[in-house]
mmCIF file of C-alpha atoms and ligand atoms in Angstrom:
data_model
loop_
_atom_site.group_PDB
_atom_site.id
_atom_site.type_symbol
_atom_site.label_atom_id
_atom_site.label_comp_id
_atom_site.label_asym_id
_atom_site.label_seq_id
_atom_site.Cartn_x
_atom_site.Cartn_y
_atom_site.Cartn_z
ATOM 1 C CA UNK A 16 -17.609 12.755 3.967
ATOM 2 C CA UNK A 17 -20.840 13.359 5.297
ATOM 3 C CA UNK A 18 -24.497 13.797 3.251
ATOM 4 C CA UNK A 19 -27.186 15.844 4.006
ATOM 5 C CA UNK A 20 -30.170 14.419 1.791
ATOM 6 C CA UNK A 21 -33.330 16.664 1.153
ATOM 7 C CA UNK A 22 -36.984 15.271 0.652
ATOM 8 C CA UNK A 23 -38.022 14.953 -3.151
ATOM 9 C CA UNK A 24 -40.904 18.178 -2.578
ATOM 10 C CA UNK A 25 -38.140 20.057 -0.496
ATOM 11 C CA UNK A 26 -38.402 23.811 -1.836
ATOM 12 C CA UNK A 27 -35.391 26.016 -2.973
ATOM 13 C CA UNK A 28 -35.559 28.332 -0.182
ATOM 14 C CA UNK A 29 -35.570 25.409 2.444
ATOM 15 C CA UNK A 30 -32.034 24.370 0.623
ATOM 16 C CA UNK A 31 -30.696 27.747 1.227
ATOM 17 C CA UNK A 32 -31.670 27.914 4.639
ATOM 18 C CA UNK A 33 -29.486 24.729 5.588
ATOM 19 C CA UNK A 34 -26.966 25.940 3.440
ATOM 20 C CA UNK A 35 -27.035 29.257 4.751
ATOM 21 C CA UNK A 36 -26.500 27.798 8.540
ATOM 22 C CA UNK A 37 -23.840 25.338 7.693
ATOM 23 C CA UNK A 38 -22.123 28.116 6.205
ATOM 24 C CA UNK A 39 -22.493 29.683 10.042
ATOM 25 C CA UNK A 40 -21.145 26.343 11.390
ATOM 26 C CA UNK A 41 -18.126 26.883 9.378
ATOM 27 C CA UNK A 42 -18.918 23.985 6.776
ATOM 28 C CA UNK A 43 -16.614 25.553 3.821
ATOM 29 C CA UNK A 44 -16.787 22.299 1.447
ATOM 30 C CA UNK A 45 -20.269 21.898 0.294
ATOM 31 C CA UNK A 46 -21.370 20.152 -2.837
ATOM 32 C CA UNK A 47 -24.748 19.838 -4.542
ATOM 33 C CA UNK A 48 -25.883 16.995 -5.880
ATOM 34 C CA UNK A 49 -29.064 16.924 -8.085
ATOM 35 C CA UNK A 50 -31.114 14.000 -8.817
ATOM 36 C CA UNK A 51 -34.921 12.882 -8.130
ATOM 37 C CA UNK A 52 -33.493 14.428 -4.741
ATOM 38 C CA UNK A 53 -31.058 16.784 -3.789
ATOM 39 C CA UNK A 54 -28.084 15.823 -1.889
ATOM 40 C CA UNK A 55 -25.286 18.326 -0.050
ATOM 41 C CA UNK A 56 -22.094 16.622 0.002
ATOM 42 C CA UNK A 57 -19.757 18.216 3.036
ATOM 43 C CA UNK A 58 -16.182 17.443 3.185
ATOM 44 C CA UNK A 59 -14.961 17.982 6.532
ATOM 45 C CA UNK A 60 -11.077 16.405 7.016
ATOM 46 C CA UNK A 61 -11.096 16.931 10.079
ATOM 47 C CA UNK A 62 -14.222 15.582 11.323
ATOM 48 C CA UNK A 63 -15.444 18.856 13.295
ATOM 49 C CA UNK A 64 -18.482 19.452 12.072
ATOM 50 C CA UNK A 65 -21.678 18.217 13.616
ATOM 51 C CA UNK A 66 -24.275 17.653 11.625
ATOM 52 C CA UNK A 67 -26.869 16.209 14.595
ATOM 53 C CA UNK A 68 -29.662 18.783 14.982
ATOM 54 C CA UNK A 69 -29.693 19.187 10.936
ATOM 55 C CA UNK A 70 -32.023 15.878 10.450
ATOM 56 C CA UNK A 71 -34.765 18.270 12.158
ATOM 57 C CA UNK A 72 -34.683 20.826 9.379
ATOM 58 C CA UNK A 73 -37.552 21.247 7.221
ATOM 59 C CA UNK A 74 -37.125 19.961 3.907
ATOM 60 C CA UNK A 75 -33.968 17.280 5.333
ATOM 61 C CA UNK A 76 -35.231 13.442 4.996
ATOM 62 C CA UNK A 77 -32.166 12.250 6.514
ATOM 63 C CA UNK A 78 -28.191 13.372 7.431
ATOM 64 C CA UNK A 79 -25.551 10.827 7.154
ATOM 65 C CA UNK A 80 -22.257 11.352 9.283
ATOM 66 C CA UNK A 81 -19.747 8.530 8.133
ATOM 67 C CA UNK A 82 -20.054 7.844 4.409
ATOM 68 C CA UNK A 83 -16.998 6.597 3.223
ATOM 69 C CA UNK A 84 -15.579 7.997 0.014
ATOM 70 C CA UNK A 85 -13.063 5.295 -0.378
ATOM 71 C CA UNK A 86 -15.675 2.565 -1.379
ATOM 72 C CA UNK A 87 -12.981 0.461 -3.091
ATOM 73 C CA UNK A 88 -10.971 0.451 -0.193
ATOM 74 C CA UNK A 89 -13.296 -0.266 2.097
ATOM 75 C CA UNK A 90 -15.312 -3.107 0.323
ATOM 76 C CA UNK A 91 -16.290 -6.326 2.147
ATOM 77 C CA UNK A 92 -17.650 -7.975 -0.181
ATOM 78 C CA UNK A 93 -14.291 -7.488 -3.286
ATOM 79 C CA UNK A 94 -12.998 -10.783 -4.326
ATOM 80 C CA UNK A 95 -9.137 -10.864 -3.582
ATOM 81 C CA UNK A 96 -6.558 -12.943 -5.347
ATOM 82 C CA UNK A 97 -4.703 -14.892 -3.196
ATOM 83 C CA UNK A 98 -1.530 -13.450 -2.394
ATOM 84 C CA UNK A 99 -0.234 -16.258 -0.265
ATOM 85 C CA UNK A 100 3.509 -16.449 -0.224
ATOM 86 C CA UNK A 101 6.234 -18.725 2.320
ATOM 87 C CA UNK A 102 3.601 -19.263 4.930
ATOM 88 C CA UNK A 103 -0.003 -19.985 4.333
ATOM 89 C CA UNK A 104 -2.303 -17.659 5.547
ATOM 90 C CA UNK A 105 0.730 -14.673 4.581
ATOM 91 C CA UNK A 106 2.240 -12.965 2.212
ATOM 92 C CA UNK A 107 6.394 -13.315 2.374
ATOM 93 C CA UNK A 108 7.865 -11.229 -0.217
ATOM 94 C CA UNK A 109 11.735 -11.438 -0.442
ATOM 95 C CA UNK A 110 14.867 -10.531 -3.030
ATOM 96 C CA UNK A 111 17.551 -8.408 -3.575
ATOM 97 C CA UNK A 112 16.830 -4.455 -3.871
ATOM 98 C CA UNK A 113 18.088 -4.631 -7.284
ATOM 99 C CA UNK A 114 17.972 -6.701 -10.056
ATOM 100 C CA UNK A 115 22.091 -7.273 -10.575
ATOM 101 C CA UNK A 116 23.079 -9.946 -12.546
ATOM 102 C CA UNK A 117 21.873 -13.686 -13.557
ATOM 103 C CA UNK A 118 24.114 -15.566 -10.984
ATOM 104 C CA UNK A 119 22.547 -12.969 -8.334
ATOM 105 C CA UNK A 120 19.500 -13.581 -9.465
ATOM 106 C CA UNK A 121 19.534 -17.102 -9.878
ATOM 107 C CA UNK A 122 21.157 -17.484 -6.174
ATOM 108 C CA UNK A 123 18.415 -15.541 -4.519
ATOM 109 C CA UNK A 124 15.331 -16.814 -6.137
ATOM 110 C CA UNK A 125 16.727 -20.653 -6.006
ATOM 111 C CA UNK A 126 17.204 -19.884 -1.698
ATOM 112 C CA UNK A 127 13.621 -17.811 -1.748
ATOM 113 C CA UNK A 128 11.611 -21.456 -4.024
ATOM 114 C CA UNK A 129 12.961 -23.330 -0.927
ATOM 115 C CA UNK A 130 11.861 -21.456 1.736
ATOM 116 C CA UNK A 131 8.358 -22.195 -0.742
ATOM 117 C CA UNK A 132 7.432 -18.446 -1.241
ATOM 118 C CA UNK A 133 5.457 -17.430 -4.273
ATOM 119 C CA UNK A 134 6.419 -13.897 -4.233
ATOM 120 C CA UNK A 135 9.929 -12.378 -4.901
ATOM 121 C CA UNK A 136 11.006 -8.923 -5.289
ATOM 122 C CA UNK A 137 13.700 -7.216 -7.799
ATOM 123 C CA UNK A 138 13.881 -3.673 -8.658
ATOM 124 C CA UNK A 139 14.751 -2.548 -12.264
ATOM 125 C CA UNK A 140 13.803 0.995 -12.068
ATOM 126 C CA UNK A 141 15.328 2.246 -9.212
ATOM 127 C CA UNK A 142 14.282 5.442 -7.886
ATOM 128 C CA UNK A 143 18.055 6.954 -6.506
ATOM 129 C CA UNK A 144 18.413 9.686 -4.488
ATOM 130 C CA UNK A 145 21.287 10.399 -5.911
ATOM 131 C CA UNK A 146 21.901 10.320 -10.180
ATOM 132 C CA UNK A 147 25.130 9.274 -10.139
ATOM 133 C CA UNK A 148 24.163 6.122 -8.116
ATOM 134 C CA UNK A 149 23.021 2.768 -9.794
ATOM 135 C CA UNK A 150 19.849 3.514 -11.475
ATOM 136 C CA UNK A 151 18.834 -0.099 -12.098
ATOM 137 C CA UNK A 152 19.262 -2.581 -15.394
ATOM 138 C CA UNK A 153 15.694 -1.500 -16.875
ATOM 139 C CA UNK A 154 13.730 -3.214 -19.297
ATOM 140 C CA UNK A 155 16.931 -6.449 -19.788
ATOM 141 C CA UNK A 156 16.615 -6.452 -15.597
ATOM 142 C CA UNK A 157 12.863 -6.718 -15.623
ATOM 143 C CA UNK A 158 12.985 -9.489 -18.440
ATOM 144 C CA UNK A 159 15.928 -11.448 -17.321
ATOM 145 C CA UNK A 160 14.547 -11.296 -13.550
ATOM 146 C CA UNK A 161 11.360 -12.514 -14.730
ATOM 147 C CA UNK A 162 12.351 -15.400 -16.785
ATOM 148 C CA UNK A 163 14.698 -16.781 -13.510
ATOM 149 C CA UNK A 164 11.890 -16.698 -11.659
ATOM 150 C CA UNK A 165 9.604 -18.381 -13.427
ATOM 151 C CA UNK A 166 12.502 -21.253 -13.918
ATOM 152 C CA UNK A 167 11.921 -21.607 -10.345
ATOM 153 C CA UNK A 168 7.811 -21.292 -10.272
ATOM 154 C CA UNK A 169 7.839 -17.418 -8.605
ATOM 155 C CA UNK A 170 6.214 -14.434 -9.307
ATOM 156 C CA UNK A 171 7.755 -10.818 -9.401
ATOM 157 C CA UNK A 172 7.510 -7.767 -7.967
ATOM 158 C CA UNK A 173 9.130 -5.329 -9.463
ATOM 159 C CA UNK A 174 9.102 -1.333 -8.801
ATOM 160 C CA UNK A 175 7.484 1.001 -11.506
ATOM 161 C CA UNK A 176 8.607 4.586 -11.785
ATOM 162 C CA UNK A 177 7.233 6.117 -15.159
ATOM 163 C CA UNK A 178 4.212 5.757 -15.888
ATOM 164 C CA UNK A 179 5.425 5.089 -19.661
ATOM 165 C CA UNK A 180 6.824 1.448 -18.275
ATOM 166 C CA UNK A 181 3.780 0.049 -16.618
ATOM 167 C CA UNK A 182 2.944 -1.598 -20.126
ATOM 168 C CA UNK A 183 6.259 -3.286 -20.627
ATOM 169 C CA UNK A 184 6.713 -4.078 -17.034
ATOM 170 C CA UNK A 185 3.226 -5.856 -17.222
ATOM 171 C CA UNK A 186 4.172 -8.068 -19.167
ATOM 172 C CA UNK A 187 7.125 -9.703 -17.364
ATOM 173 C CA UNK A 188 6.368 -8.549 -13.367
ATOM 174 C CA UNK A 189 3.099 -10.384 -12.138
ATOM 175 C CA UNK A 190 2.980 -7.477 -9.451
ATOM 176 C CA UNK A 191 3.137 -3.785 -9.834
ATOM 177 C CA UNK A 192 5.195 -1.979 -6.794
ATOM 178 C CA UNK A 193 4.840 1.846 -6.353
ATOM 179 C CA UNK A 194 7.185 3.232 -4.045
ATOM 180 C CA UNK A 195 7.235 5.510 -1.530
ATOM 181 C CA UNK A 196 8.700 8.350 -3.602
ATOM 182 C CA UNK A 197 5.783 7.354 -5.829
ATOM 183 C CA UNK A 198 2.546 7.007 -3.683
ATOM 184 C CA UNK A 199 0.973 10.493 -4.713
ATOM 185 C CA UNK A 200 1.786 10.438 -8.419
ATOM 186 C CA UNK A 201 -1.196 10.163 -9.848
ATOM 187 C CA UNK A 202 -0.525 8.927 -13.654
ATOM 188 C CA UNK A 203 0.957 6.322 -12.069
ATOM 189 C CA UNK A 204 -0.973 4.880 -10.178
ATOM 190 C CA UNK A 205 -3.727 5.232 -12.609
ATOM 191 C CA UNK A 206 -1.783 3.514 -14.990
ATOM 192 C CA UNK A 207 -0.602 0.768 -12.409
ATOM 193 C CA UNK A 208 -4.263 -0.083 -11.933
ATOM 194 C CA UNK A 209 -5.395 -0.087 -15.357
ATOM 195 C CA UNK A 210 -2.595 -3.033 -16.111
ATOM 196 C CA UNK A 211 -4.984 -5.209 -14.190
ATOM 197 C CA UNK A 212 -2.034 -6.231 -12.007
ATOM 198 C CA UNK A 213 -2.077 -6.367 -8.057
ATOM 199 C CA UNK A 214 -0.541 -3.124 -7.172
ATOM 200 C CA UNK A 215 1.718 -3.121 -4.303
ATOM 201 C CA UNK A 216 1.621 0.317 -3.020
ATOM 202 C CA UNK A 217 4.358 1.954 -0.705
ATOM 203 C CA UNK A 218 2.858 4.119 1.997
ATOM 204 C CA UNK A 219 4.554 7.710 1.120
ATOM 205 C CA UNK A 220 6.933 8.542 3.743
ATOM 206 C CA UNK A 221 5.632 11.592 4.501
ATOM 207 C CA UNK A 222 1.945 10.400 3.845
ATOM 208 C CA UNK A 223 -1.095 9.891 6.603
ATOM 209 C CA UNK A 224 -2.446 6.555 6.235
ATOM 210 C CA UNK A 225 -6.009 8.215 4.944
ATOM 211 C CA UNK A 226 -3.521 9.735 1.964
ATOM 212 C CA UNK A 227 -2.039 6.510 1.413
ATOM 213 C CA UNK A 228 -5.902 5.067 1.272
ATOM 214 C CA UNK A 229 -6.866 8.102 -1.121
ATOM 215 C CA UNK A 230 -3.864 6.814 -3.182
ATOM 216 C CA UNK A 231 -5.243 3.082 -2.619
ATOM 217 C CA UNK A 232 -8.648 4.031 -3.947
ATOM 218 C CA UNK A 233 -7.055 5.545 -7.366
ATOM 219 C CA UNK A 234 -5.385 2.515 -8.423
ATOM 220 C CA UNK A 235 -8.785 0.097 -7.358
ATOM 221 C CA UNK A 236 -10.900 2.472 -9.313
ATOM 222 C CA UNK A 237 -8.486 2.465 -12.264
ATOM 223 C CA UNK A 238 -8.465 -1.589 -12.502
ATOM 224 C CA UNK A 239 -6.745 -3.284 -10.375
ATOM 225 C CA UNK A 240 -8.158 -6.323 -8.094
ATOM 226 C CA UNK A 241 -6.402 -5.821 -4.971
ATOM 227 C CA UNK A 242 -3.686 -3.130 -3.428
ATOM 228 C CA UNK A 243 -1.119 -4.642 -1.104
ATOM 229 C CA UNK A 244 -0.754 -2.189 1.165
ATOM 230 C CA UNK A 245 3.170 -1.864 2.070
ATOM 231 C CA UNK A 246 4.305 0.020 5.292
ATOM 232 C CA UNK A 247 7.648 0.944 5.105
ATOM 233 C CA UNK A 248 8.418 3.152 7.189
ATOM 234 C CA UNK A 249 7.952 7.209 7.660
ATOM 235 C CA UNK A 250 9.980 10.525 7.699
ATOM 236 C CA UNK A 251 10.038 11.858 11.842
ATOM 237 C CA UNK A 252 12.371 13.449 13.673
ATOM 238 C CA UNK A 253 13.881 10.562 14.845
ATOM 239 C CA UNK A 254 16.969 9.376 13.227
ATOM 240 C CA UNK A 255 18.246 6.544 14.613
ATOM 241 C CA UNK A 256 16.235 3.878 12.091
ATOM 242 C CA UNK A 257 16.091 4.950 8.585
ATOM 243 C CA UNK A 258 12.828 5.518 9.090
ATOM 244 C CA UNK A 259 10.201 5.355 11.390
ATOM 245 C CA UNK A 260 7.907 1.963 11.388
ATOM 246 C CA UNK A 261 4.424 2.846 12.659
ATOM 247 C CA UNK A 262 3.034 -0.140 12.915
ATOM 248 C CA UNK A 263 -0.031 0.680 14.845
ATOM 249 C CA UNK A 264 -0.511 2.689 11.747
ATOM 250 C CA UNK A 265 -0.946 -0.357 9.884
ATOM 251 C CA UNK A 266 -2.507 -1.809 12.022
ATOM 252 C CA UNK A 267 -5.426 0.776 12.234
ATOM 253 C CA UNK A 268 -5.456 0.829 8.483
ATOM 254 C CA UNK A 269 -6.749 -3.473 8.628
ATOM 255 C CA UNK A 270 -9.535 -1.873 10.670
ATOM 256 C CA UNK A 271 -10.591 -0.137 7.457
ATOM 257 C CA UNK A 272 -9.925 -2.433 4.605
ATOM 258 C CA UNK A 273 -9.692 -6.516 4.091
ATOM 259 C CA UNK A 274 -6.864 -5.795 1.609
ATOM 260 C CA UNK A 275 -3.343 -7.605 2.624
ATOM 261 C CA UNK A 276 -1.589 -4.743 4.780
ATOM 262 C CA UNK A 277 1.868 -5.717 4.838
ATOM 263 C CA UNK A 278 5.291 -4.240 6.265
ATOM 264 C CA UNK A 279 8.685 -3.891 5.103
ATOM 265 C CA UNK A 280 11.210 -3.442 7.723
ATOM 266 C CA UNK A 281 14.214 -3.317 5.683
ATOM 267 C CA UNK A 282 13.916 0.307 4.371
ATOM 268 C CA UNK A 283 12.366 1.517 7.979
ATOM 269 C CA UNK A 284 15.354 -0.164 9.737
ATOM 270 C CA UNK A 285 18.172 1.167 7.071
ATOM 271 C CA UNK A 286 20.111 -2.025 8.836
ATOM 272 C CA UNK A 287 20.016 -5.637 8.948
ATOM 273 C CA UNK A 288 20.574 -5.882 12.616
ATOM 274 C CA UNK A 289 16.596 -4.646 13.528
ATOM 275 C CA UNK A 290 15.103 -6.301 9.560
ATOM 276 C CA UNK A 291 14.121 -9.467 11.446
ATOM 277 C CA UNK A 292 12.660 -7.810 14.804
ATOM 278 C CA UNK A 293 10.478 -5.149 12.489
ATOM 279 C CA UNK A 294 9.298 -7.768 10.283
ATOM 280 C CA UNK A 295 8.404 -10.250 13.215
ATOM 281 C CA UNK A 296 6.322 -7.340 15.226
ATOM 282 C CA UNK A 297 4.139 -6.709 12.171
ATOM 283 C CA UNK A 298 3.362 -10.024 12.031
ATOM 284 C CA UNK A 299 2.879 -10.555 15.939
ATOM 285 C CA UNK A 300 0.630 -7.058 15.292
ATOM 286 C CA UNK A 301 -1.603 -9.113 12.764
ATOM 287 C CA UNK A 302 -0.681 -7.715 9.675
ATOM 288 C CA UNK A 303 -0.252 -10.337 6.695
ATOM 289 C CA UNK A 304 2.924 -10.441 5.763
ATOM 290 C CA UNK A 305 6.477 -8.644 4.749
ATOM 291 C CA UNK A 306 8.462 -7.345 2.380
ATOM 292 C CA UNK A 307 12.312 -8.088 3.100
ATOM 293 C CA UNK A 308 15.515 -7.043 0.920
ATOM 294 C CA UNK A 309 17.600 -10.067 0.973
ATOM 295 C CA UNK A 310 20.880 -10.702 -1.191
ATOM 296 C CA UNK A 311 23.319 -13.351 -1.362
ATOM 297 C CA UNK A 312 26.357 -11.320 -0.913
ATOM 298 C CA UNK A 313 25.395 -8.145 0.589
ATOM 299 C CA UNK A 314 28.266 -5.864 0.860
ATOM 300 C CA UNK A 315 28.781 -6.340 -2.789
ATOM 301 C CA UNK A 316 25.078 -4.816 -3.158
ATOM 302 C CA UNK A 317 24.828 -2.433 -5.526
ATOM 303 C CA UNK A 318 21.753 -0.413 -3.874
ATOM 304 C CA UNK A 319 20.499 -0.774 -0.388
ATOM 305 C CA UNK A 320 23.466 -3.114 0.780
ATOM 306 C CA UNK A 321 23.212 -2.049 4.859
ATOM 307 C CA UNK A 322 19.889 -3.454 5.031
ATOM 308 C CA UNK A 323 19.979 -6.355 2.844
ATOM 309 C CA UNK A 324 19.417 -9.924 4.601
ATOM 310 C CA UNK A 325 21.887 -12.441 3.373
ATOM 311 C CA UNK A 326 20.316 -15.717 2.719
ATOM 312 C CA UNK A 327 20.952 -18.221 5.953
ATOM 313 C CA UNK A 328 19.546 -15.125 8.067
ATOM 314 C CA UNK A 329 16.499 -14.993 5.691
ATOM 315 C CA UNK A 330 16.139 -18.630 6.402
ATOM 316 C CA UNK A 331 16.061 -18.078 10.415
ATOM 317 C CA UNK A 332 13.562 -15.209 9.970
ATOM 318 C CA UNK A 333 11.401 -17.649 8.232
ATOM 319 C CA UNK A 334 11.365 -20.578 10.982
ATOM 320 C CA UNK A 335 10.597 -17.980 13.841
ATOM 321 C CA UNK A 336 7.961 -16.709 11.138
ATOM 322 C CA UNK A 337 6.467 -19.968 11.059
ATOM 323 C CA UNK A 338 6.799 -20.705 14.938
ATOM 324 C CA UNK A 339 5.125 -17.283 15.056
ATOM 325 C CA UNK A 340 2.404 -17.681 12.586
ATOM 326 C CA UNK A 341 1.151 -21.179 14.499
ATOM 327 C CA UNK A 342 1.220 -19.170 17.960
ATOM 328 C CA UNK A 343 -0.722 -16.401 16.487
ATOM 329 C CA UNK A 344 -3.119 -19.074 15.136
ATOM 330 C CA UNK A 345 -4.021 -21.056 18.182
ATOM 331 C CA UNK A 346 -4.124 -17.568 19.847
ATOM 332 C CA UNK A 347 -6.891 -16.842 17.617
ATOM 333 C CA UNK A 348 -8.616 -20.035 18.708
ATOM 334 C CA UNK A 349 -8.355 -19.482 22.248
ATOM 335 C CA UNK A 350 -10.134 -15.688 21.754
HETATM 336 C C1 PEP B 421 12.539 -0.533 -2.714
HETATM 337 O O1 PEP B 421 11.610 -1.313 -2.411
HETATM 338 O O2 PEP B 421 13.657 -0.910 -3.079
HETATM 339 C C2 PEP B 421 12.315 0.923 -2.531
HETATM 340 C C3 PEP B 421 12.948 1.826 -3.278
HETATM 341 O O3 PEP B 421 11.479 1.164 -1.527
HETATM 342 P P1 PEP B 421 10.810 2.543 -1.012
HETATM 343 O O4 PEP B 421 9.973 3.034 -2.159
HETATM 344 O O5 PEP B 421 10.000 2.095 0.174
HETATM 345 O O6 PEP B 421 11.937 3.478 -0.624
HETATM 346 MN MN1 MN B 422 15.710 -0.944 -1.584
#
């Protein structure tokens, strides 16, 4: 977004003079603003339009090239919960892909309290390709899950579909997840961020990472204190992953927020083999932490079962983790 902002005793006709030659640069999106001053608001995705010789207009106090819209985003100066989880300084987010049963339940979060995270996962709304696959144990998941977890001091995250379940999911998930499928629906995420909850926010698989800050800024402005931002991987012609892990994607997108900007490698992998080497490169890229489907018995999974971690592999991801994390720290101290 750029602004072109006129002195207070700039005349009509000096307003449609700039307008008239922006309109001859090709400037389509203009807005007025009225005030004590008036201000021309130009849209311009894809940052071709140069606005330098305008500040020399009569009637123009000043031109601004770089405002950025997404002020939520973008603020230094939020306060963000801490979201630490398995390794200070990170946030580790494991658990099954679905919520299944108590004993699963119970097995998983017991293994994910002593490996000390905070945060574990469990999906009762399951978003399914496919309606004749599991769709998830709903509301009894979601209060069942939540309870277990608490027996063991952890927090959930738990998926929201419908916007008509963010109220009832408040009340037993201590973090709202939007998935992929999810990122651009708007209700949604307006209603995920006026719960008040952190909203963990898939990047949409077919989404640019400004979209997937557009979608960021909804559910800020709606309520909530701080996204997560959750790459998990995006739709490209290559096939042999699930989906495609741009990291450097994420990695670009730290350069414009200080929210946590996290990865999940199991649904970009689509195997277990490669969970551990995707989640281990975001970290090594600087990102702060992971997402990772892990479950007890995997091939009795009822969603997501290819990819799912069973629990001593979890375990060895979280040692090299750590190993990792103090490398990356004394890195820092040496730059
Ligand atoms: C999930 O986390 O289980 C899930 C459905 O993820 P995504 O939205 O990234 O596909
Ligand atoms: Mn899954």
């Amino acid at each position: 977004m750029k602004l072109i902002i006129f002195h207070t005793q700039a005349t009509p006709l000096q307003q449609d003079g700039v307008r008239r030659r922006l309109m001859n640069d090709g400037v389509a999106g203009i807005a007025r603003l009225t005030g004590d001053r008036t201000v021309f608001v130009i849209t311009d995705p894809a940052g071709e339009i140069d606005l330098h010789d305008y500040s020399e207009l009569p009637g123009i106090e000043s031109v601004l090239e770089e405002v950025e819209k997404n002020v939520r985003v973008a603020d230094d100066g939020a306060s963000i919960p801490d979201m630490t989880s398995g390794i200070p300084g990170m946030t580790i987010i494991a658990g099954p892909c679905s919520i299944e049963s108590e004993e699963q339940v119970a097995t998983i979060y017991a293994h994910m309290a002593r490996e000390g995270l905070h945060f574990v996962r469990g999906g009762a709304y399951k978003p399914r390709t496919s309606p004749h696959d599991f769709q998830g144990e709903g509301r009894s998941g979601l209060q069942m899950s939540s309870q277990i977890a608490s027996d063991y001091g952890l927090r959930l995250v738990s998926e929201v579909v419908d916007p008509r379940d963010v109220e009832f999911a408040s009340r037993y998930a201590a973090v709202i997840q939007i998935g992929t499928r999810s990122m651009q629906n708007f209700a949604l995420l307006k209603e995920a961020g006026a719960s008040r909850l952190p909203v963990l926010l898939k990047r949409g698989m077919s989404a640019t990472v400004d979209e997937w800050i557009g979608a960021a800024e909804h559910v800020l402005v709606a309520g909530a204190p701080v996204v997560i931002f959750c790459e998990r991987g995006i739709r490209t012609f290559e096939s042999i992953t699930r989906n495609t892990l741009d990291i450097l994607g994420a990695a670009a997108l730290k350069e414009r927020t200080r929210m946590p900007v996290i990865v999940d490698p199991s649904h970009a992998a689509g195997r277990r083999s490669l969970v551990a080497q995707g989640a281990l490169a975001g970290l090594a890229a600087g990102l702060d932490g992971v997402l990772v489907e892990v479950h007890h018995d995997p091939p009795s999974a009822r969603s997501d079962a290819a990819q799912a971690l069973p629990l001593d592999q979890f375990s060895r991801f979280m040692s090299i983790a750590r190993s990792l994390r103090e490398s990356l720290v004394s890195g820092a101290d040496v730059a």
